[in-house]
Short mmCIF file of C-alpha atoms in Angstrom, two decimals:
data_model
loop_
_atom_site.label_atom_id
_atom_site.label_comp_id
_atom_site.label_asym_id
_atom_site.label_seq_id
_atom_site.Cartn_x
_atom_site.Cartn_y
_atom_site.Cartn_z
CA MET N 1 46.92 -40.79 -14.52
CA GLY N 2 48.02 -43.11 -11.74
CA GLU N 3 45.70 -44.69 -9.19
CA THR N 4 45.81 -46.86 -6.11
CA PHE N 5 45.17 -50.61 -6.21
CA ALA N 6 42.05 -51.92 -7.96
CA ALA N 7 38.95 -53.01 -6.08
CA SER N 8 39.48 -56.55 -7.36
CA ALA N 9 42.79 -56.66 -5.47
CA ALA N 10 41.31 -55.57 -2.12
CA ALA N 11 40.60 -57.72 0.95
CA GLN N 12 37.98 -57.23 3.62
CA LEU N 13 39.51 -55.52 6.66
CA ALA N 14 36.51 -54.49 8.76
CA VAL N 15 32.71 -54.46 8.92
CA ALA N 16 30.07 -52.25 10.51
CA GLU N 17 27.31 -54.23 12.22
CA ARG N 18 23.91 -52.93 13.29
CA GLY N 19 21.84 -55.27 15.42
CA GLY N 20 23.85 -58.22 14.19
CA PHE N 21 23.30 -57.23 10.55
CA VAL N 22 26.45 -56.41 8.54
CA GLU N 23 25.56 -53.00 7.13
CA SER N 24 28.90 -52.01 5.57
CA ARG N 25 32.20 -53.61 4.67
CA HIS N 26 35.58 -51.88 4.53
CA VAL N 27 37.99 -53.40 2.04
CA GLY N 28 41.57 -52.47 1.35
CA SER N 29 45.14 -53.69 1.62
CA ALA N 30 47.45 -54.19 4.57
CA VAL N 31 50.94 -55.47 5.23
CA VAL N 32 52.63 -56.61 8.45
CA LEU N 33 56.41 -56.61 8.80
CA GLY N 34 58.10 -58.63 11.50
CA PRO N 35 60.84 -57.04 13.65
CA ASP N 36 63.39 -58.22 11.10
CA GLY N 37 61.63 -56.35 8.28
CA GLU N 38 60.30 -59.45 6.57
CA VAL N 39 56.68 -59.59 5.44
CA VAL N 40 54.76 -61.87 7.82
CA ARG N 41 51.28 -61.13 6.44
CA ASP N 42 49.79 -59.27 3.53
CA LEU N 43 46.21 -58.68 2.52
CA GLY N 44 45.22 -57.34 -0.87
CA ASP N 45 47.70 -55.64 -3.15
CA THR N 46 50.54 -54.25 -1.02
CA SER N 47 52.83 -53.30 -3.90
CA ALA N 48 50.46 -50.94 -5.73
CA PRO N 49 51.22 -47.29 -4.90
CA VAL N 50 49.10 -45.38 -2.40
CA LEU N 51 49.31 -41.80 -1.19
CA PRO N 52 50.43 -41.88 2.48
CA ARG N 53 48.83 -38.49 3.14
CA SER N 54 49.59 -37.57 6.78
CA SER N 55 51.29 -40.92 7.36
CA MET N 56 54.15 -39.27 5.50
CA LYS N 57 54.64 -36.72 8.28
CA PRO N 58 57.28 -38.75 10.15
CA PHE N 59 59.45 -38.62 7.02
CA GLN N 60 58.87 -34.89 6.61
CA ALA N 61 59.70 -34.22 10.26
CA LEU N 62 62.83 -36.37 10.06
CA ALA N 63 63.98 -34.47 6.97
CA VAL N 64 63.64 -31.24 8.96
CA MET N 65 65.52 -32.72 11.92
CA THR N 66 68.43 -33.77 9.70
CA SER N 67 68.57 -30.32 8.11
CA GLY N 68 69.94 -28.47 11.11
CA VAL N 69 66.78 -28.18 13.24
CA THR N 70 66.72 -29.69 16.73
CA LEU N 71 63.30 -31.06 17.63
CA ARG N 72 62.85 -33.02 20.82
CA GLY N 73 59.95 -34.16 22.97
CA GLU N 74 56.67 -32.42 22.27
CA ASP N 75 58.28 -30.27 19.56
CA ALA N 76 59.10 -33.42 17.59
CA ALA N 77 55.57 -34.70 18.15
CA ILE N 78 53.88 -31.51 16.93
CA ALA N 79 56.08 -31.52 13.82
CA THR N 80 54.67 -35.00 13.06
CA ALA N 81 51.13 -34.19 14.13
CA SER N 82 47.69 -34.10 12.63
CA HIS N 83 46.63 -32.17 15.71
CA SER N 84 43.14 -31.17 16.76
CA GLY N 85 43.93 -27.49 17.30
CA THR N 86 43.60 -27.23 21.07
CA PRO N 87 45.25 -24.22 22.74
CA GLN N 88 48.08 -26.55 23.84
CA HIS N 89 48.72 -27.62 20.24
CA VAL N 90 48.61 -24.06 18.96
CA ALA N 91 51.05 -22.96 21.68
CA LEU N 92 53.55 -25.55 20.47
CA VAL N 93 53.23 -24.36 16.87
CA ARG N 94 53.67 -20.74 17.88
CA GLY N 95 56.65 -21.78 19.98
CA LEU N 96 58.37 -23.28 16.96
CA LEU N 97 57.80 -20.14 14.93
CA ALA N 98 59.03 -17.97 17.79
CA ARG N 99 62.43 -19.67 17.65
CA VAL N 100 63.18 -17.68 14.50
CA ALA N 101 60.77 -14.78 15.07
CA LEU N 102 58.44 -15.82 12.25
CA PRO N 103 54.78 -14.78 12.40
CA ALA N 104 51.96 -17.29 12.00
CA SER N 105 51.18 -15.60 8.69
CA ALA N 106 54.31 -17.29 7.26
CA LEU N 107 52.46 -20.62 7.35
CA ARG N 108 51.22 -21.69 3.91
CA CYS N 109 48.73 -24.31 5.09
CA PRO N 110 45.03 -23.40 4.70
CA ALA N 111 43.10 -21.55 7.38
CA GLU N 112 40.82 -23.97 9.26
CA PHE N 113 38.97 -24.14 12.55
CA PRO N 114 40.27 -26.67 15.10
CA THR N 115 38.84 -30.16 14.77
CA ASP N 116 38.58 -30.28 18.57
CA ARG N 117 34.98 -29.27 19.23
CA ALA N 118 35.59 -27.38 22.48
CA SER N 119 38.44 -25.39 20.95
CA ARG N 120 36.40 -24.62 17.83
CA ASP N 121 33.39 -23.52 19.87
CA GLU N 122 35.57 -21.21 21.95
CA LEU N 123 36.90 -19.50 18.82
CA VAL N 124 33.39 -19.13 17.38
CA ARG N 125 32.06 -17.64 20.61
CA GLY N 126 34.93 -15.16 20.50
CA GLY N 127 34.03 -14.12 16.97
CA LEU N 128 37.36 -15.39 15.63
CA ARG N 129 37.97 -16.74 12.13
CA PRO N 130 39.76 -19.90 11.03
CA GLU N 131 43.54 -19.52 10.94
CA PRO N 132 46.41 -21.51 9.43
CA VAL N 133 47.89 -21.99 12.92
CA THR N 134 44.85 -24.00 14.03
CA MET N 135 44.89 -26.19 10.92
CA ASN N 136 45.87 -29.77 11.77
CA CYS N 137 49.10 -29.67 9.72
CA SER N 138 50.42 -26.39 11.12
CA GLY N 139 53.09 -28.09 13.24
CA LYS N 140 54.58 -29.74 10.17
CA HIS N 141 54.56 -26.43 8.32
CA ALA N 142 56.18 -24.58 11.22
CA ALA N 143 58.95 -27.19 11.31
CA MET N 144 59.45 -26.81 7.56
CA LEU N 145 59.89 -23.07 8.03
CA LEU N 146 62.55 -23.70 10.68
CA ALA N 147 64.48 -25.84 8.21
CA CYS N 148 64.28 -23.08 5.62
CA HIS N 149 65.56 -20.52 8.12
CA ALA N 150 68.40 -22.79 9.28
CA ASN N 151 69.63 -23.34 5.72
CA GLY N 152 68.97 -19.96 4.15
CA TRP N 153 66.34 -21.44 1.84
CA PRO N 154 63.50 -19.26 0.53
CA ILE N 155 60.49 -19.16 2.81
CA GLU N 156 57.71 -17.93 0.57
CA ASP N 157 57.74 -20.96 -1.77
CA TYR N 158 58.71 -23.70 0.70
CA LEU N 159 55.89 -25.94 -0.57
CA ASP N 160 57.05 -26.00 -4.19
CA LEU N 161 58.10 -29.45 -5.35
CA ASP N 162 61.46 -28.14 -6.60
CA HIS N 163 62.24 -26.23 -3.38
CA PRO N 164 65.42 -27.43 -1.60
CA LEU N 165 63.38 -28.48 1.44
CA GLN N 166 60.98 -30.61 -0.60
CA LYS N 167 63.91 -32.18 -2.45
CA ARG N 168 65.43 -33.01 0.94
CA ILE N 169 62.15 -34.60 2.09
CA LEU N 170 61.90 -36.66 -1.09
CA ASP N 171 65.49 -37.87 -0.63
CA VAL N 172 64.78 -39.00 2.96
CA PHE N 173 61.52 -40.64 1.87
CA GLU N 174 63.18 -42.57 -0.95
CA ARG N 175 66.12 -43.64 1.22
CA LEU N 176 63.91 -45.02 3.96
CA THR N 177 61.19 -46.62 1.83
CA GLY N 178 63.64 -47.92 -0.77
CA GLU N 179 61.22 -46.99 -3.52
CA ARG N 180 60.97 -44.19 -6.06
CA PRO N 181 57.50 -42.62 -5.91
CA ALA N 182 55.03 -43.52 -8.63
CA ALA N 183 53.53 -40.03 -8.37
CA SER N 184 54.11 -36.75 -6.55
CA VAL N 185 50.99 -34.65 -5.97
CA ILE N 186 49.70 -31.99 -3.58
CA ASP N 187 48.30 -32.96 -0.19
CA GLY N 188 45.33 -31.24 1.46
CA CYS N 189 47.64 -28.87 3.35
CA GLY N 190 49.45 -27.80 0.18
CA ALA N 191 52.66 -29.81 0.68
CA PRO N 192 53.86 -32.45 -1.78
CA VAL N 193 52.96 -36.08 -1.02
CA HIS N 194 54.52 -39.06 -2.77
CA ALA N 195 52.89 -42.38 -3.73
CA VAL N 196 54.63 -45.65 -2.86
CA GLY N 197 53.51 -49.20 -2.16
CA LEU N 198 52.28 -50.16 1.29
CA THR N 199 55.20 -52.52 1.85
CA ALA N 200 57.67 -49.73 1.07
CA LEU N 201 55.77 -47.35 3.35
CA ALA N 202 55.83 -49.90 6.17
CA ARG N 203 59.57 -50.43 5.75
CA GLY N 204 60.24 -46.72 5.91
CA VAL N 205 58.14 -46.23 9.03
CA GLN N 206 59.72 -49.28 10.65
CA LYS N 207 63.19 -47.85 10.09
CA ILE N 208 62.19 -44.62 11.81
CA ALA N 209 60.31 -46.23 14.70
CA SER N 210 63.09 -48.78 15.31
CA SER N 211 65.95 -46.26 15.15
CA SER N 212 68.61 -46.18 17.85
CA THR N 213 70.09 -43.18 19.65
CA SER N 214 73.47 -44.92 19.41
CA SER N 215 73.39 -45.29 15.62
CA PRO N 216 76.51 -44.01 13.83
CA PHE N 217 74.19 -42.31 11.33
CA ALA N 218 72.52 -38.99 12.13
CA LEU N 219 69.41 -40.00 10.19
CA PHE N 220 68.70 -42.81 12.62
CA ARG N 221 69.76 -40.94 15.76
CA GLU N 222 67.24 -38.27 14.82
CA GLY N 223 64.72 -40.99 13.97
CA ALA N 224 65.08 -42.30 17.51
CA ALA N 225 64.54 -38.82 18.93
CA LEU N 226 61.44 -38.40 16.78
CA THR N 227 60.03 -41.75 17.89
CA GLU N 228 60.73 -41.00 21.55
CA GLY N 229 59.04 -37.60 21.24
CA VAL N 230 55.92 -39.11 19.70
CA ARG N 231 55.61 -42.00 22.15
CA ALA N 232 56.11 -39.70 25.15
CA ASN N 233 53.67 -37.06 23.90
CA GLY N 234 50.75 -38.89 22.35
CA TRP N 235 48.49 -35.93 23.14
CA ALA N 236 50.49 -33.70 20.80
CA ILE N 237 50.36 -35.89 17.70
CA ALA N 238 46.55 -35.88 17.55
CA GLY N 239 44.35 -34.83 20.48
CA PRO N 240 41.83 -35.89 23.12
CA GLY N 241 40.01 -39.05 22.09
CA ARG N 242 41.73 -39.25 18.72
CA PRO N 243 42.77 -42.79 17.70
CA ASP N 244 46.50 -42.07 17.33
CA THR N 245 46.67 -40.44 20.75
CA VAL N 246 44.69 -43.24 22.38
CA ALA N 247 46.77 -45.97 20.71
CA ILE N 248 50.10 -44.32 21.59
CA ASP N 249 49.15 -43.68 25.21
CA ARG N 250 47.49 -47.05 25.84
CA LEU N 251 49.55 -49.43 23.72
CA GLY N 252 52.96 -47.73 23.57
CA VAL N 253 52.98 -47.90 19.78
CA PHE N 254 54.21 -45.42 17.20
CA SER N 255 51.02 -44.57 15.32
CA LYS N 256 50.21 -42.16 12.49
CA PHE N 257 47.01 -41.97 10.53
CA GLY N 258 46.72 -40.53 7.05
CA ALA N 259 43.66 -39.15 5.30
CA GLU N 260 41.67 -41.42 2.99
CA GLY N 261 41.98 -44.46 5.22
CA VAL N 262 45.75 -44.80 5.61
CA GLN N 263 47.32 -45.98 8.88
CA VAL N 264 50.80 -46.95 9.99
CA MET N 265 51.55 -48.44 13.41
CA THR N 266 54.72 -49.89 14.95
CA ALA N 267 54.83 -51.91 18.17
CA ALA N 268 57.64 -51.70 20.70
CA ASP N 269 59.36 -54.77 19.21
CA GLY N 270 59.44 -53.18 15.74
CA THR N 271 56.54 -55.12 14.20
CA THR N 272 54.94 -52.69 11.76
CA VAL N 273 51.61 -52.40 9.96
CA ALA N 274 50.68 -50.21 7.01
CA LEU N 275 47.18 -50.25 5.57
CA LYS N 276 44.89 -48.42 3.17
CA MET N 277 41.08 -48.53 3.17
CA LEU N 278 39.95 -48.48 -0.43
CA ASP N 279 36.87 -46.38 0.31
CA GLY N 280 38.95 -43.76 2.11
CA SER N 281 37.13 -44.14 5.42
CA PRO N 282 39.39 -43.85 8.48
CA ARG N 283 36.89 -45.11 11.04
CA ALA N 284 38.25 -48.66 11.28
CA SER N 285 41.90 -48.01 10.45
CA ALA N 286 43.33 -47.90 13.97
CA ILE N 287 41.54 -51.00 15.23
CA VAL N 288 42.49 -52.98 12.12
CA ALA N 289 46.15 -51.99 12.57
CA ALA N 290 46.05 -52.92 16.25
CA ARG N 291 44.40 -56.29 15.55
CA LEU N 292 47.01 -57.05 12.91
CA LEU N 293 49.71 -56.39 15.51
CA VAL N 294 47.89 -58.76 17.88
CA GLY N 295 47.86 -61.40 15.16
CA ALA N 296 51.61 -60.98 14.73
CA GLY N 297 52.19 -61.46 18.45
CA ALA N 298 53.35 -57.87 18.99
CA LEU N 299 50.42 -56.75 21.17
CA GLU N 300 48.32 -58.53 23.78
CA THR N 301 44.71 -59.28 22.86
CA SER N 302 43.52 -58.01 26.23
CA ALA N 303 45.24 -54.65 25.73
CA VAL N 304 43.51 -54.09 22.39
CA ASP N 305 40.20 -55.35 23.78
CA SER N 306 40.36 -52.67 26.48
CA LEU N 307 41.30 -50.05 23.90
CA GLU N 308 38.30 -50.64 21.61
CA PRO N 309 35.74 -48.65 23.65
CA GLU N 310 37.90 -45.55 23.31
CA LEU N 311 38.11 -45.63 19.51
CA GLY N 312 34.59 -44.46 18.69
CA LEU N 313 33.56 -47.77 17.14
CA ASP N 314 30.03 -47.98 18.53
CA VAL N 315 27.10 -47.96 16.10
CA LEU N 316 24.16 -46.06 17.60
CA GLY N 317 20.44 -46.40 17.19
CA GLY N 318 18.07 -44.08 19.04
CA GLY N 319 20.94 -42.88 21.18
CA ARG N 320 21.99 -46.32 22.39
CA VAL N 321 24.62 -48.78 21.22
CA VAL N 322 23.16 -51.27 18.75
CA GLY N 323 26.26 -52.45 16.95
CA ARG N 324 29.97 -52.09 16.44
CA ILE N 325 32.59 -51.43 13.80
CA ARG N 326 34.98 -54.34 14.08
CA ALA N 327 38.14 -55.58 12.44
CA THR N 328 37.83 -58.84 10.51
CA VAL N 329 41.55 -59.54 10.08
#
């Protein structure tokens, strides 16, 4: 069986301090690409394959958009989202399905309550059960169903690895990352996810986030539309107080987290970070990515300093702040 990089190849990326005492250390790997695509910094093993998890969603959405489905603005963002299930998110998902008169029951992602507490509490008070449409990946799944409808592909088995849609996604993923996956497995939402090295992942994300609307190639014109939709609708890609939404809205970056401590982030000038926390914890991922962009000269230190309080990095003791999770890169 394959695995991600070994612990011996990891570098310290962040620590959690309590009262000045370092209580925990987050180790992993990270790579920074300059605007020209060259590696300007790497930490740990950046060639060993990792599973991008939801950081693969931009590639999946782009594959849909180059398969005859027009997604713009907030529709592009929700197709790329790990959303928190607010009524606004759910309305976007239902809107995608309504384009082709598909019911929410066509979604093959698991039924889950919203991760947004207020939205979850409202459903519980109403005696409602978890649904696939409120699961954080439902926008991606709705977009996949649109691609199936547009191309006459079967709908019931759209998550199978040998389905035409999944083959299309794999082709786009390989073309943009320049790497053949070391493994193809099943993500938490039921869709295939493919393992590549962090440097390859960063290159693929950079190509999407740096795409031009004037490109002669449809892949990159659609990549530009996807990037514009995400940057203009940070609320849709995650939700209130979520790190991706905060980073997009405050820093103007293209940002996408992935489960198990994965994060990709691209600044306006194209500088791109991809990282993986070896312990799978996501709590420091966004601040580490942002600090790496600061180190590369792509973000201002003051902008990231002002962002920190909104990322949930405080360590509490007795209900008051007694420490902080901080990047060490």
